Amino acid sequence: MKMGKQTGSFKAPSPLFAVFPSTEKIERKVSSAILVATSATGAVLPFLPYDMIGKNRVPTIFFKGHPSTFHAFIISIMFAFSGSFSSLFLPNRPKMARICRFYSMVAAVSALLILLFAISSSL
């Protein structure tokens, strides 16, 4: 064993590392939040009052008389849920997890915009 100066590539962590969490942690929290929000939405929807329009159940609270808007909302919720669920289960494939996280966020934003559109048109 050689005694003397050790060489290595160890660098002390930046002081900002303790203040700001890594982007991976933030991305996981966003995916987790989307997963919880879409799960809660899916759990609450069957208990809302609804009208039967043809063969379709349409909630009367926000989507009264707009079954196609409600279906677009449901599809967006489903894509947001599946994207966030997939991104959380791909820790060893960061590129694929980011793609899933991206389409999850796009679908969640579109679901929110559809809901805001339905609310504004029902007023």
Short mmCIF file of C-alpha atoms in Angstrom, two decimals:
data_model
loop_
_atom_site.label_atom_id
_atom_site.label_comp_id
_atom_site.label_asym_id
_atom_site.label_seq_id
_atom_site.Cartn_x
_atom_site.Cartn_y
_atom_site.Cartn_z
CA MET A 1 0.00 0.00 0.00
CA LYS A 2 1.42 3.28 -1.09
CA MET A 3 1.36 6.15 1.33
CA GLY A 4 1.17 9.61 -0.03
CA LYS A 5 -1.14 11.97 -1.81
CA GLN A 6 -4.33 10.32 -2.96
CA THR A 7 -5.74 11.27 -6.28
CA GLY A 8 -9.38 11.05 -7.04
CA SER A 9 -12.26 12.86 -8.56
CA PHE A 10 -14.23 13.50 -5.38
CA LYS A 11 -15.70 16.97 -5.22
CA ALA A 12 -17.57 18.42 -2.31
CA PRO A 13 -21.26 18.96 -2.98
CA SER A 14 -22.36 22.43 -3.84
CA PRO A 15 -24.06 24.41 -1.06
CA LEU A 16 -26.97 24.95 -3.46
CA PHE A 17 -27.51 21.19 -3.51
CA ALA A 18 -28.84 21.38 0.04
CA VAL A 19 -31.18 24.27 -0.79
CA PHE A 20 -32.58 23.18 -4.15
CA PRO A 21 -33.70 19.59 -4.66
CA SER A 22 -32.54 17.81 -7.78
CA THR A 23 -34.72 18.00 -10.86
CA GLU A 24 -35.39 14.28 -10.63
CA LYS A 25 -37.01 14.71 -7.22
CA ILE A 26 -39.14 17.57 -8.49
CA GLU A 27 -40.19 15.56 -11.56
CA ARG A 28 -41.15 12.61 -9.35
CA LYS A 29 -43.21 14.89 -7.13
CA VAL A 30 -45.01 16.31 -10.16
CA SER A 31 -45.75 12.80 -11.42
CA SER A 32 -46.96 11.77 -7.97
CA ALA A 33 -49.22 14.82 -7.74
CA ILE A 34 -50.71 14.11 -11.17
CA LEU A 35 -51.23 10.46 -10.21
CA VAL A 36 -53.04 11.40 -6.99
CA ALA A 37 -55.16 14.10 -8.66
CA THR A 38 -56.27 11.87 -11.53
CA SER A 39 -56.98 8.97 -9.18
CA ALA A 40 -59.10 11.20 -6.97
CA THR A 41 -60.93 12.54 -10.01
CA GLY A 42 -61.64 9.03 -11.23
CA ALA A 43 -62.85 8.00 -7.79
CA VAL A 44 -65.20 10.97 -7.41
CA LEU A 45 -66.78 10.95 -10.89
CA PRO A 46 -69.13 7.97 -10.37
CA PHE A 47 -70.70 9.68 -7.36
CA LEU A 48 -71.61 12.93 -9.12
CA PRO A 49 -75.21 13.51 -10.20
CA TYR A 50 -75.60 12.77 -13.89
CA ASP A 51 -78.00 12.83 -16.82
CA MET A 52 -78.40 10.11 -19.39
CA ILE A 53 -77.83 11.53 -22.88
CA GLY A 54 -78.45 8.66 -25.23
CA LYS A 55 -76.47 5.81 -23.69
CA ASN A 56 -73.94 8.11 -22.03
CA ARG A 57 -73.77 9.26 -18.43
CA VAL A 58 -72.84 12.94 -18.30
CA PRO A 59 -72.34 14.76 -14.97
CA THR A 60 -74.78 17.63 -14.59
CA ILE A 61 -72.45 19.77 -12.48
CA PHE A 62 -70.03 20.94 -15.19
CA PHE A 63 -70.81 19.05 -18.38
CA LYS A 64 -74.60 19.35 -18.67
CA GLY A 65 -75.53 18.91 -22.32
CA HIS A 66 -71.91 18.48 -23.45
CA PRO A 67 -71.17 14.75 -23.65
CA SER A 68 -68.30 15.15 -26.12
CA THR A 69 -66.57 17.61 -23.80
CA PHE A 70 -66.98 15.17 -20.92
CA HIS A 71 -65.52 12.34 -23.01
CA ALA A 72 -62.52 14.51 -23.96
CA PHE A 73 -62.05 15.27 -20.26
CA ILE A 74 -62.13 11.56 -19.37
CA ILE A 75 -59.63 10.68 -22.11
CA SER A 76 -57.27 13.42 -20.90
CA ILE A 77 -57.56 12.14 -17.33
CA MET A 78 -56.77 8.61 -18.50
CA PHE A 79 -53.68 9.74 -20.43
CA ALA A 80 -52.46 11.83 -17.50
CA PHE A 81 -52.89 8.89 -15.13
CA SER A 82 -51.16 6.38 -17.39
CA GLY A 83 -48.26 8.74 -18.13
CA SER A 84 -47.58 9.57 -14.51
CA PHE A 85 -47.95 5.93 -13.45
CA SER A 86 -45.53 4.84 -16.16
CA SER A 87 -42.98 7.52 -15.36
CA LEU A 88 -42.90 6.50 -11.71
CA PHE A 89 -42.21 2.88 -12.63
CA LEU A 90 -39.31 3.62 -14.99
CA PRO A 91 -36.46 4.69 -12.69
CA ASN A 92 -33.81 2.84 -14.73
CA ARG A 93 -34.87 4.42 -18.02
CA PRO A 94 -34.74 8.17 -17.46
CA LYS A 95 -35.38 9.17 -21.08
CA MET A 96 -38.52 7.08 -21.32
CA ALA A 97 -39.65 8.30 -17.90
CA ARG A 98 -39.28 11.90 -19.08
CA ILE A 99 -41.32 11.19 -22.20
CA CYS A 100 -44.08 9.63 -20.08
CA ARG A 101 -43.90 12.51 -17.62
CA PHE A 102 -44.14 15.02 -20.45
CA TYR A 103 -47.23 13.52 -22.01
CA SER A 104 -48.72 13.14 -18.54
CA MET A 105 -48.27 16.85 -17.89
CA VAL A 106 -49.67 17.77 -21.31
CA ALA A 107 -52.73 15.56 -20.72
CA ALA A 108 -53.24 16.97 -17.20
CA VAL A 109 -53.09 20.54 -18.48
CA SER A 110 -55.51 19.71 -21.30
CA ALA A 111 -57.91 18.09 -18.80
CA LEU A 112 -57.74 21.21 -16.67
CA LEU A 113 -58.40 23.44 -19.69
CA ILE A 114 -61.33 21.28 -20.76
CA LEU A 115 -62.77 21.51 -17.25
CA LEU A 116 -62.33 25.30 -17.21
CA PHE A 117 -63.99 25.52 -20.62
CA ALA A 118 -66.93 23.42 -19.37
CA ILE A 119 -67.28 25.57 -16.26
CA SER A 120 -67.20 28.80 -18.24
CA SER A 121 -69.74 27.54 -20.78
CA SER A 122 -72.12 26.37 -18.05
CA LEU A 123 -72.20 29.79 -16.36
#
